[in-house]
Coordinates of C-alpha atoms in Angstrom, one line a residue:
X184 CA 0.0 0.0 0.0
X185 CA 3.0 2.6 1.2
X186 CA 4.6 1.5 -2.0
X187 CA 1.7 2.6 -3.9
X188 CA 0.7 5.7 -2.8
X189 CA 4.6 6.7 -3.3
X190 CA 3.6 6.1 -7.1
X191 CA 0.7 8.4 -7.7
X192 CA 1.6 11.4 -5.4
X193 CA 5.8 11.1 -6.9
X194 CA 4.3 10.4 -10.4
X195 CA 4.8 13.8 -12.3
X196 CA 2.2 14.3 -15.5
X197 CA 3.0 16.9 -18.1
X198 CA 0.0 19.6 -18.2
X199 CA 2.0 23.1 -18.1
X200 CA 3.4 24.6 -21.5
X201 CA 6.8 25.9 -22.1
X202 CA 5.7 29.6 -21.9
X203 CA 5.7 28.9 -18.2
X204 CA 8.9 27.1 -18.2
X205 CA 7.2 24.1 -16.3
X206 CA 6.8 21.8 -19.3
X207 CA 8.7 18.2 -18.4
X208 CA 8.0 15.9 -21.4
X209 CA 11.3 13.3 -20.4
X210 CA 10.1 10.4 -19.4
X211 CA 9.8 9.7 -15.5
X212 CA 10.9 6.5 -13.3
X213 CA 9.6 5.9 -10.2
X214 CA 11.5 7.5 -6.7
X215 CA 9.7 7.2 -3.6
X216 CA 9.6 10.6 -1.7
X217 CA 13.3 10.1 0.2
X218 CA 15.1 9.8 -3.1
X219 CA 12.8 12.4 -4.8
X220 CA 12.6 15.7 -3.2
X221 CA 16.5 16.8 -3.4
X222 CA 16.6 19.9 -5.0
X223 CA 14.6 22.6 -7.1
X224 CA 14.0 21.1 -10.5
X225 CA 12.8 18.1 -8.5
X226 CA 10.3 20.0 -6.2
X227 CA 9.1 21.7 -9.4
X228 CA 8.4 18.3 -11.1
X229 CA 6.5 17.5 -7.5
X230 CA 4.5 20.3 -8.1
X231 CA 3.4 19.6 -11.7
X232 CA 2.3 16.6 -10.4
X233 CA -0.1 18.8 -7.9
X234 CA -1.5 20.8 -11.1
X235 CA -1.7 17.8 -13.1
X236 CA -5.0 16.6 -11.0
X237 CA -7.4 19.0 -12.6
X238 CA -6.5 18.4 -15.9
X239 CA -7.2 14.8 -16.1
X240 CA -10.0 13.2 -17.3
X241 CA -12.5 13.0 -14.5
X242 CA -12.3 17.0 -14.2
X243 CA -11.6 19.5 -16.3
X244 CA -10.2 17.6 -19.0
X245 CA -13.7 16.1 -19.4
X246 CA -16.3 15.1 -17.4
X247 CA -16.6 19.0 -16.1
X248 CA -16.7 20.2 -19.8
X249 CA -20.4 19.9 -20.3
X250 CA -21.3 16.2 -18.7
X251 CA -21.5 17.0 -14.7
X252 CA -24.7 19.0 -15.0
X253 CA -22.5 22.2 -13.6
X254 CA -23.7 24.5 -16.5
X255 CA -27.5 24.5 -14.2
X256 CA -30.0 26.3 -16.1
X257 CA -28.1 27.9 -18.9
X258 CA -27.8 24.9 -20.6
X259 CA -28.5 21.1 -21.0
X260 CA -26.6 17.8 -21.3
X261 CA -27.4 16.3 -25.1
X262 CA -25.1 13.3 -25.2
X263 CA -27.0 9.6 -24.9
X264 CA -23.7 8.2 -22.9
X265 CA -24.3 10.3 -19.9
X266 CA -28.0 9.5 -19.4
X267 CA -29.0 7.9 -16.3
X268 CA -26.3 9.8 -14.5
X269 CA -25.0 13.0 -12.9
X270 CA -24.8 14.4 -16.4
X271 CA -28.6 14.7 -16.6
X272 CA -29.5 14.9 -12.5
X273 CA -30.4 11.3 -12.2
X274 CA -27.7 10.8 -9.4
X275 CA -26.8 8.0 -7.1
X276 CA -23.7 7.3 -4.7
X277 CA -22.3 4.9 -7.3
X278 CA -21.8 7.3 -10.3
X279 CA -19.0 6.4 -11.7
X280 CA -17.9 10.5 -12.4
X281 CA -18.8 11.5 -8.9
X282 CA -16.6 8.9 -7.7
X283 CA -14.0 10.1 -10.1
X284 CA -14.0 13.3 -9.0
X285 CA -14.0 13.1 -5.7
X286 CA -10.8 10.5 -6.4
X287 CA -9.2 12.9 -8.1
X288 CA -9.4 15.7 -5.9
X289 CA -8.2 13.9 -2.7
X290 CA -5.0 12.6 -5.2
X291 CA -4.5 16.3 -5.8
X292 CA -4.7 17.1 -2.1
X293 CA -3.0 14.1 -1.5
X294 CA -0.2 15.2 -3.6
X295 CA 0.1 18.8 -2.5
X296 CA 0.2 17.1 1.3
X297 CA 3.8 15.2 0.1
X298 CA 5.3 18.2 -1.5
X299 CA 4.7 20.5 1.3
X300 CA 6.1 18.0 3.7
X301 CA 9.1 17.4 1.9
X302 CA 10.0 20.9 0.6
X303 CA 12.7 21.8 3.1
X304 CA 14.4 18.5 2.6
X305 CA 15.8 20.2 -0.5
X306 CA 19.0 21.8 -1.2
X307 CA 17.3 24.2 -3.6
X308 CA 16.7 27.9 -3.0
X309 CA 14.7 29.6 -0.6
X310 CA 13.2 31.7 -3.1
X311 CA 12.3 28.6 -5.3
X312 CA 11.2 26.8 -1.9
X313 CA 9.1 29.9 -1.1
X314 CA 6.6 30.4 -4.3
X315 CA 6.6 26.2 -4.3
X316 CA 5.2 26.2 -1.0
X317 CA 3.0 28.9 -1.9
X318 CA 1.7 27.4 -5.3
X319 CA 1.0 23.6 -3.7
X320 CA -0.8 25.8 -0.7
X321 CA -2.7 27.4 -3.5
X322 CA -3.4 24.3 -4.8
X323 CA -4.6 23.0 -1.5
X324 CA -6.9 25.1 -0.7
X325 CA -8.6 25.0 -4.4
X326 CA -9.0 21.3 -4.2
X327 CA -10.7 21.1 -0.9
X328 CA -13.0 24.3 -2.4
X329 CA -14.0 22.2 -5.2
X330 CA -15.0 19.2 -2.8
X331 CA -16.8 21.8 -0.5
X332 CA -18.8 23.0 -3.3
X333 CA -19.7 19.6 -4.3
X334 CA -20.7 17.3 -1.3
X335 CA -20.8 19.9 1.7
X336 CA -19.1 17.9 4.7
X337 CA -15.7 16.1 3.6
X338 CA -12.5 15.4 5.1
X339 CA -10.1 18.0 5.6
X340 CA -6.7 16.2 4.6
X341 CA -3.4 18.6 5.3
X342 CA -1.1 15.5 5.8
X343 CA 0.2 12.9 3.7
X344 CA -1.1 9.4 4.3
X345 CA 2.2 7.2 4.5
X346 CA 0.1 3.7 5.0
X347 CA -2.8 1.9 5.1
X348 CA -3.0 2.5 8.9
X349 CA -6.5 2.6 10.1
X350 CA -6.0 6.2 11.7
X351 CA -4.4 7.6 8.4
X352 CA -7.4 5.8 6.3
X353 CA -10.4 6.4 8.6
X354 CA -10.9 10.1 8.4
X355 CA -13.7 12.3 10.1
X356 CA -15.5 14.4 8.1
X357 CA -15.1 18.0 9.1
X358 CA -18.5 21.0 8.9
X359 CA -18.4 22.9 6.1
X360 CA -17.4 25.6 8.0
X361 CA -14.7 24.0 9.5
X362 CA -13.9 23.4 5.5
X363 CA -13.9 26.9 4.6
X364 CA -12.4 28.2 7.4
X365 CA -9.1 25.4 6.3
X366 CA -9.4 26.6 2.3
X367 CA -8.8 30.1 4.1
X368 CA -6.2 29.9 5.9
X369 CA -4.1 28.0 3.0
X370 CA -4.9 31.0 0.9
X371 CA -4.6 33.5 3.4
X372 CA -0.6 31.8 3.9
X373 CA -0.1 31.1 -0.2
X374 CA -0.5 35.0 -1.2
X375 CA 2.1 35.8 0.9
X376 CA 4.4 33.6 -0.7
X377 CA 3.4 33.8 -4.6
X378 CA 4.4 35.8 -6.9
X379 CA 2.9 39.1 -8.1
X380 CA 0.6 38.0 -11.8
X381 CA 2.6 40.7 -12.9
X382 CA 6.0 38.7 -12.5
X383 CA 3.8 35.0 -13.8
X384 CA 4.0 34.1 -17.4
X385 CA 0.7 32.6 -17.8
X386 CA -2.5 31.8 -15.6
X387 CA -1.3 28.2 -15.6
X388 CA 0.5 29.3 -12.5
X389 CA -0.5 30.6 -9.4
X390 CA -0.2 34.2 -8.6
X391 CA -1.0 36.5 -5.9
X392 CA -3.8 37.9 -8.3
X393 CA -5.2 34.2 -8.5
X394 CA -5.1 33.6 -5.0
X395 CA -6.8 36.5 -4.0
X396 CA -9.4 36.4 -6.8
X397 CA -9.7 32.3 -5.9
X398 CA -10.7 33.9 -2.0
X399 CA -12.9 36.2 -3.0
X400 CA -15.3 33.5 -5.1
X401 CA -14.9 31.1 -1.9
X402 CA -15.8 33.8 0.3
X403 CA -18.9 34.7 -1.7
X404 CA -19.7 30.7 -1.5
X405 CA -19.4 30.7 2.4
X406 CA -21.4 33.4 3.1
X407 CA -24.2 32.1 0.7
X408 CA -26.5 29.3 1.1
X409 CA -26.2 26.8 3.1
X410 CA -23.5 27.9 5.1
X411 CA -24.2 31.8 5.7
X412 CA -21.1 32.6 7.1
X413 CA -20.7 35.7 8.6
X414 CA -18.3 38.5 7.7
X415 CA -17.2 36.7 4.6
X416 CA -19.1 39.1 2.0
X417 CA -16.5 42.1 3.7
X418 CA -14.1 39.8 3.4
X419 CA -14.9 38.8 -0.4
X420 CA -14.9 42.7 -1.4
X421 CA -11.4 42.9 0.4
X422 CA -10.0 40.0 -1.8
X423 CA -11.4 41.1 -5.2
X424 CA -10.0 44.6 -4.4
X425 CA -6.5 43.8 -4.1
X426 CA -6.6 42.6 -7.3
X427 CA -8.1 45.0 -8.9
X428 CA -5.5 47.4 -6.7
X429 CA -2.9 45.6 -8.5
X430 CA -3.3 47.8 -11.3
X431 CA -1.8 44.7 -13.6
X432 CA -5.3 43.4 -14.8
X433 CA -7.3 44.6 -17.3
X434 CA -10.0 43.1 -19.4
X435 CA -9.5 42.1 -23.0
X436 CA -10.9 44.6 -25.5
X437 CA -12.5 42.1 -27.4
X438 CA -14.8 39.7 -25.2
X439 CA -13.9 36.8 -28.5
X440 CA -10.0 37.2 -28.6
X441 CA -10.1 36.1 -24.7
X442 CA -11.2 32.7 -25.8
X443 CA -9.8 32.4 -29.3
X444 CA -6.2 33.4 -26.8
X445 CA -7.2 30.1 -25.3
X446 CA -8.1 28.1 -28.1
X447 CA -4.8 29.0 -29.4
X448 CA -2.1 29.1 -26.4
X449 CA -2.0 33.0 -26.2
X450 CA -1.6 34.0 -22.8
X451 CA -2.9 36.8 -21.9
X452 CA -3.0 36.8 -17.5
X453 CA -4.0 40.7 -17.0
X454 CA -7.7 38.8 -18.5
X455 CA -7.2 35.0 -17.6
X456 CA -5.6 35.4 -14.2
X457 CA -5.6 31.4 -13.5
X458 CA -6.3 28.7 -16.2
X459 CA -6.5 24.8 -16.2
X460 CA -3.1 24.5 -19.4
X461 CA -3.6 21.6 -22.1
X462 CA -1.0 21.2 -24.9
X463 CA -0.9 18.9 -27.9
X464 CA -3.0 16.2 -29.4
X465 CA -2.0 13.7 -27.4
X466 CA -0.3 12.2 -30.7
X467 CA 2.8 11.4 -30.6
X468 CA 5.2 11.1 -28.1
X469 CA 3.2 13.0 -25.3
X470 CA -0.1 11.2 -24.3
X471 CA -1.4 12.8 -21.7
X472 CA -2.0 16.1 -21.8
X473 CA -4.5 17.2 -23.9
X474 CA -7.3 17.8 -23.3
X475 CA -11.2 17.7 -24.6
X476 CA -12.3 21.4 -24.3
X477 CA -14.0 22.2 -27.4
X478 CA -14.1 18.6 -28.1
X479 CA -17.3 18.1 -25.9
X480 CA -18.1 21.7 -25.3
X481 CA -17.7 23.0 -29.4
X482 CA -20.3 23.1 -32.3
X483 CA -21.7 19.6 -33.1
X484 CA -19.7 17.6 -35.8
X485 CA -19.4 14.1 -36.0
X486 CA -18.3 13.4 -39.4
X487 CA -15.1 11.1 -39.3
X488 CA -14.4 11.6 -42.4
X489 CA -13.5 15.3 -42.1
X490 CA -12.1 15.2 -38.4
X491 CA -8.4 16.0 -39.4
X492 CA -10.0 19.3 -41.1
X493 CA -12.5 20.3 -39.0
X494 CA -12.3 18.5 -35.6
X495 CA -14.8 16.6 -33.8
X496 CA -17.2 17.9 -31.2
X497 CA -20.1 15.6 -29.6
X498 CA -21.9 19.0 -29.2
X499 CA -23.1 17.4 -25.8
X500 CA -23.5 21.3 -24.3
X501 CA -26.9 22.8 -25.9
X502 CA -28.5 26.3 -24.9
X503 CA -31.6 27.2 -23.2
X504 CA -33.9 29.9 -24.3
X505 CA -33.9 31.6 -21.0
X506 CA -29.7 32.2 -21.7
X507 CA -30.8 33.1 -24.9
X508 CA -33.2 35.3 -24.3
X509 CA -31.2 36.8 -20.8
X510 CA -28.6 39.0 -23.7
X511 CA -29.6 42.2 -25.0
X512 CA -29.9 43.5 -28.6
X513 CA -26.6 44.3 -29.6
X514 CA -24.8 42.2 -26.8
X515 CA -21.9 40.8 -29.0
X516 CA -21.4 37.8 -26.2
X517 CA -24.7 36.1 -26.6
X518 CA -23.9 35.1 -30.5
X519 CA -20.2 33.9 -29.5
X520 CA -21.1 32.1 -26.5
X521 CA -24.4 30.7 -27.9
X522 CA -23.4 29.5 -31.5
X523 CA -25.4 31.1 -34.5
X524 CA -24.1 28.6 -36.5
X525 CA -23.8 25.1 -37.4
X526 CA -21.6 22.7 -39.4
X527 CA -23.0 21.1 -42.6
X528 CA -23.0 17.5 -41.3
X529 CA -21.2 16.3 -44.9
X530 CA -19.0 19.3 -45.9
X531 CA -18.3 20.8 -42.6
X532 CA -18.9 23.9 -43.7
X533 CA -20.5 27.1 -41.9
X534 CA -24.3 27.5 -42.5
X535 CA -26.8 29.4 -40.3
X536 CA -27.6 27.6 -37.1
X537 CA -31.2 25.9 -36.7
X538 CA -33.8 28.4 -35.3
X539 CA -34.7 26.3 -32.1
X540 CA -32.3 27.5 -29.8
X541 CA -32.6 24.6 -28.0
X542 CA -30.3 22.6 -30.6
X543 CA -27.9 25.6 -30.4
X544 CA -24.2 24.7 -29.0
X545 CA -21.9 26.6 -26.3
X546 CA -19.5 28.1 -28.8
X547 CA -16.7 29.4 -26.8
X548 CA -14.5 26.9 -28.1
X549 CA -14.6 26.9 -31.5
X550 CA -12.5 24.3 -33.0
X551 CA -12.3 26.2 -35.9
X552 CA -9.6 28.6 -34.7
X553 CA -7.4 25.5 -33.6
X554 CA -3.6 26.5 -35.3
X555 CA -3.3 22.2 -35.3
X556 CA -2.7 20.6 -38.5
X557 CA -4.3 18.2 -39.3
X558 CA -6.6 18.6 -36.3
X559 CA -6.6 15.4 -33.7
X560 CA -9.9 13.9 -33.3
X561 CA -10.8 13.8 -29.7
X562 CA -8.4 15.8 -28.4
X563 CA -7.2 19.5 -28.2
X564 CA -5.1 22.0 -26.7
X565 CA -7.2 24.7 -25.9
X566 CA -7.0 25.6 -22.3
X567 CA -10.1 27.0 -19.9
X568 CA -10.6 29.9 -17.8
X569 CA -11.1 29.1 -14.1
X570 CA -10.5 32.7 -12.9
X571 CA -10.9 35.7 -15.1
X572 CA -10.6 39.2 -14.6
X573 CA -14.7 40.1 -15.2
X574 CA -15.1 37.7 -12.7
X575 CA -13.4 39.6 -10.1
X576 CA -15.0 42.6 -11.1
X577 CA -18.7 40.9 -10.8
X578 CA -17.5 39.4 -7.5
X579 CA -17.0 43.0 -6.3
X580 CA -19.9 43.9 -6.7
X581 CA -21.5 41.0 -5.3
X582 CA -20.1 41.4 -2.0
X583 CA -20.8 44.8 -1.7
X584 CA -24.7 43.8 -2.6
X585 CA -24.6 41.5 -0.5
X586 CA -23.1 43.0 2.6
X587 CA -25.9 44.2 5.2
X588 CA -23.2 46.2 6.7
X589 CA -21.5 47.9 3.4
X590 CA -23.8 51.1 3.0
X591 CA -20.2 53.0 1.9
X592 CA -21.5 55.4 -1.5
X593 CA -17.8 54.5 -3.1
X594 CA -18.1 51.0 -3.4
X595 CA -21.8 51.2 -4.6
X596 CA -20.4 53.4 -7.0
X597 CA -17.4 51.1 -7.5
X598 CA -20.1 48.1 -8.5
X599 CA -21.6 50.1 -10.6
X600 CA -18.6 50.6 -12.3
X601 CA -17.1 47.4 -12.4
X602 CA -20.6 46.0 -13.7
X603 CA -20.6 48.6 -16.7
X604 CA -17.1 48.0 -17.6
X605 CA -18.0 44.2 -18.3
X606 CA -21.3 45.8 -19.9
X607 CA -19.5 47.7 -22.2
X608 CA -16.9 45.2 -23.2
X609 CA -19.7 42.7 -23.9
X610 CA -21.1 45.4 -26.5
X611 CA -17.7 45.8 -28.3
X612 CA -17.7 49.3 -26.7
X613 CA -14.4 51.2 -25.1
X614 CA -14.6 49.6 -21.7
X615 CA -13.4 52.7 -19.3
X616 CA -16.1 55.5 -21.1
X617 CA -19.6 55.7 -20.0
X618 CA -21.9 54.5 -22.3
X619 CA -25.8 54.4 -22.8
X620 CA -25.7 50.4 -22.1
X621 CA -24.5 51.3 -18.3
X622 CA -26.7 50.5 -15.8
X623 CA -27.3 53.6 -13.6
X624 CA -26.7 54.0 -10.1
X625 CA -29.5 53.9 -8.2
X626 CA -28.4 52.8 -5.1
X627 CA -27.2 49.7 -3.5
X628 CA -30.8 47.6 -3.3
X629 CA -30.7 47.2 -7.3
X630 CA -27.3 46.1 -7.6
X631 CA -27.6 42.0 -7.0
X632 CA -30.1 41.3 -9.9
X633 CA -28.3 43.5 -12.1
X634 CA -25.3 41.7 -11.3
X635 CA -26.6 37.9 -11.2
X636 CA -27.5 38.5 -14.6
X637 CA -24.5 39.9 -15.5
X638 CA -22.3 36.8 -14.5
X639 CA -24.3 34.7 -16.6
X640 CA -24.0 36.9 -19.6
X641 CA -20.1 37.0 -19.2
X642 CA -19.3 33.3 -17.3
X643 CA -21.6 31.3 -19.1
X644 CA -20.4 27.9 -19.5
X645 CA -17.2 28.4 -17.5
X646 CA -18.2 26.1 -14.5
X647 CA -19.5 28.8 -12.6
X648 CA -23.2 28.6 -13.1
X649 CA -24.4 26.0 -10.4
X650 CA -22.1 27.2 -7.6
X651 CA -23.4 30.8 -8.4
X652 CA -26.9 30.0 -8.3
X653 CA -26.8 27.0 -5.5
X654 CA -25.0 30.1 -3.0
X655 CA -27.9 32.6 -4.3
X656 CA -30.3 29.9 -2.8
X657 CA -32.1 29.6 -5.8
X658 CA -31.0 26.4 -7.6
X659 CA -33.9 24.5 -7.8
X660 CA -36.0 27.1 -8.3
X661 CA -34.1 28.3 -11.0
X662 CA -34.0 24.8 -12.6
X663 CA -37.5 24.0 -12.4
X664 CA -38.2 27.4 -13.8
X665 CA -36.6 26.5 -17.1
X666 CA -37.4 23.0 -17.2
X667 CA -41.0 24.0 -17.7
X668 CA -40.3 25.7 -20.6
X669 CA -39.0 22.8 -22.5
X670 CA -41.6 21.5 -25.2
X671 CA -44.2 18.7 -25.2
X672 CA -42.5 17.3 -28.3
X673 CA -41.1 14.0 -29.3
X674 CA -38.2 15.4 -30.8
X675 CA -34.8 14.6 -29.7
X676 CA -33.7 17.8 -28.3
X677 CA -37.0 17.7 -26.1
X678 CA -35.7 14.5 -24.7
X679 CA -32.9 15.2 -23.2
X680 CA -33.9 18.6 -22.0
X681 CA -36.7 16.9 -20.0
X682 CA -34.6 14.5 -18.7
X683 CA -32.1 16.8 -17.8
X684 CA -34.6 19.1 -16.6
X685 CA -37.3 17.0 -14.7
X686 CA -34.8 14.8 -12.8
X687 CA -33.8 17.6 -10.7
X688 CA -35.0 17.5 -7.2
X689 CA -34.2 19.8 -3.9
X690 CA -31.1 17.1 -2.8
X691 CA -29.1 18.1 -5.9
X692 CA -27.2 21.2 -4.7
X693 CA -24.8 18.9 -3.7
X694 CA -23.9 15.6 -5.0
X695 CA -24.0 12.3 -2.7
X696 CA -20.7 11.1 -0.9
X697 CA -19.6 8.6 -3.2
X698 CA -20.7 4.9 -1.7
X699 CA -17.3 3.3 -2.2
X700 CA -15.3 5.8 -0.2
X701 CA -17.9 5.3 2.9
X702 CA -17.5 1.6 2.5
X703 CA -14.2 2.1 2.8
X704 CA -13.9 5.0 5.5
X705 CA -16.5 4.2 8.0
X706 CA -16.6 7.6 9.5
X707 CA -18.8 9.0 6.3
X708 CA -21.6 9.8 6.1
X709 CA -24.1 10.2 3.2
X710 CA -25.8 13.6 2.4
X711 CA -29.4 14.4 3.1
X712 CA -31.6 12.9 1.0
X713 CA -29.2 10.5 -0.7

């Protein structure tokens, strides 16, 4: 067992690109932890292996991209392999990608455990020491966010388990807000230790700017249903403005280039300030780290025949009316993130997209603007956003609508702002100068719907969606809502949206502690309701 569990936390995957200078593509032999932590190129291969757990398959690689039910009411899983399962709300204990995720997780925490234990049994640099610590702490903490977010009451792990030992194996789960108040103080110790985003090459690695902005979104989570915490939503605001005090970040003038940049290995980290890094085709050589984003998420094209041109895409990520209808006239996102288009199922080529928005696609990720040649079938290397810039702006404003105790006139005004400066952006506009799209101050009590709106206009189907409106205390509300606006009709599109739609019940804002780790941890115990 020891031996084992040397093996998957030592084992180093290749995920990062060489714009980062963290790309490792020689091959790796085992060492167990005493041989293996000696100096800085080896903690830094440690640490790729802590990064490396959110960009395999059973998270964002894949299963998050469309088939875990995450996108909530903007949009709808339309792929027959994920029926009967979390990918359409029918849930149980035993799904296999609630399992998987939870796995994978706990082998990133796991990881992050062994390199923070080992890092001062290297002869490496204090400096280099310093921002590892800081990234695996980073890493830490975001793990253990994602679990939080996802089944409520888990194990808090901050040691490494060394053997099968029934104490190391048998873990308690912790409250939530025993949880939160752990992710916090791993964040709260990592941005003293990371760098500025400023002195970062790319979002693929941790920065002060994606701690903070990380803090701010779990802040906004804790003080939101179920938990309530108190003082978090002053303590959100405070995160999201020292980025924005940074002065680095900015948004991208052009709301299309930020995810054409990631389609196409751009980085640009004043917009994406933290981002899950694919590279490849996973041809060759190097087979593992690609990834699938586009792939499941893209415009629907299953012709074999043309995948080296075109790319394949299951299209398993299809639009609701209600996000169709939430844009504006003139609102240059809803057409980019909403594909008006469709590929001619022979040819491949562009033709006007079906008028039943239901059958539209997310396209964000258009595999179209992939710079591959010939194009791989099932795999790409375009990365996705988990932290951008707009975000922290919307979080801003947020906190301060959601503060009872934040009446101050300059950060209403500053929400305000920060709302209309993602406005204006969204409208191909010049983001810093008023325009007749800005929403106009009228005082804090209008600010939240404005803003809840907003974030679905500018995050849409970037994993944000559930967790925003499961905090919000409106998930199955929400979801219900839209689900009774899907057709009587026996066509296909109909089918899965009811499926998706009507298996939805009150339990679902969290998923059900996977049945095979309580069998084999004794101290678990299943959620309400499941």
């Amino acid at each position: 067992m020891k031996k084992r569990i040397h093996i998957i936390v030592a084992a180093a995957f290749c995920t990062l690109t060489s714009a980062c200078s963290f790309l490792d593509t020689s091959p790796q032999d085992f060492l167990s932890p005493d041989e293996y932590y000696r100096n800085g190129d080896e903690l830094n291969s440690a640490l790729l292996g802590v990064y490396s757990a959110m960009s395999t398959s059973p998270l964002y690689c894949n299963n998050m991209q469309g088939r875990d039910g995450l996108d909530a009411d903007l949009g709808y899983n339309y792929y027959n392999l994920d029926n009967n399962s979390v990918g359409q709300y029918d849930v149980s204990s035993s799904d296999a990608k609630v399992t998987n995720y939870w796995r994978m997780m706990y082998l990133g925490i796991s990881r992050a455990n062994m390199l923070l234990e080992h890092i001062d049994d290297a002869d490496a640099d204090e400096a280099v020491k310093r921002q590892v610590r800081g990234e695996a702490l980073f890493l830490r903490a975001y793990y253990h966010f994602m679990l939080v977010v996802r089944f409520g009451d888990i194990p808090i792990m901050t040691k490494a388990v060394h053997s099968a030992a029934k104490e190391e194996l048998q873990v308690v789960q912790s409250s939530r807000e025993a949880v939160y108040e752990q992710i916090l103080q791993d964040l709260d110790e990592a941005v003293q230790l990371l760098p500025d985003a400023s002195e970062v090459s790319c979002g693929a690695r941790a920065s002060k700017s994606a701690a903070y902005g990380i803090m701010a979104r779990v802040c906004l989570n804790a003080a939101g249903y179920p938990l309530y915490k108190e003082g978090m939503y002053a303590k959100a605001r405070e995160a999201a403005e020292k980025v924005i005090a940074t002065g680095f970040h900015e948004l991208n003038p052009s709301y299309q280039q930020v995810f054409i940049n990631l389609i196409q290995d751009i980085y640009d980290i004043k917009e994406c300030i933290f981002e899950v890094d694919f590279w490849g085709t996973d041809t060759g050589t190097y087979t593992t780290v690609a990834g699938m984003v586009g792939r499941n998420n893209g415009v629907y094209f299953g012709n074999s025949a043309l995948a080296d041109e075109v790319g394949i895409s299951i299209g398993c990520l299809r639009a609701t009316p209600y996000y169709y209808d939430l844009f504006e006239e003139g609102d240059l996102r809803r057409d980019w993130t909403i594909a008006d288009y469709q590929l001619d199922a022979t040819t491949g080529e562009v033709i006007e997209a079906a008028p039943i928005i239901w059958n539209r696609c997310c396209g964000k990720f258009r595999r179209s603007y992939e710079l591959n040649a010939p194009k791989a079938k099932d795999k790409t290397s375009t990365n996705f956003p988990i932290l951008r810039y707009s975000d922290v702006l919307l979080m801003y404003a947020e906190a301060v609508a959601c503060d009872p105790d934040d009446n101050d006139p300059t950060h209403i005004a500053l929400a305000y702002e920060y709302i209309n400066q993602v406005r204006r952006r969204g409208f191909g506009l010049d983001i810093l100068s008023p325009s007749a799209v800005d929403i106009p101050n009228e005082g804090k009590f209008f600010i939240l719907e404005t803003v809840k709106d907003e974030r679905a206009r500018e995050l849409g189907y970037e994993l944000t969606r559930k967790d925003d409106i499961v905090r919000w205390g409106e998930f199955y509300i929400r979801m219900k809502a839209v689900g009774a606006t899907v057709p009587s009709s026996s066509a296909t599109y109909a089918s899965y949206a009811n499926a998706y739609f009507s298996n939805v019940e009150t339990r679902d804002f969290v998923w059900p502690i996977p049945a095979y780790e309580i069998g084999v941890n004794r101290n678990l115990k299943q959620n309400q309701g499941w």
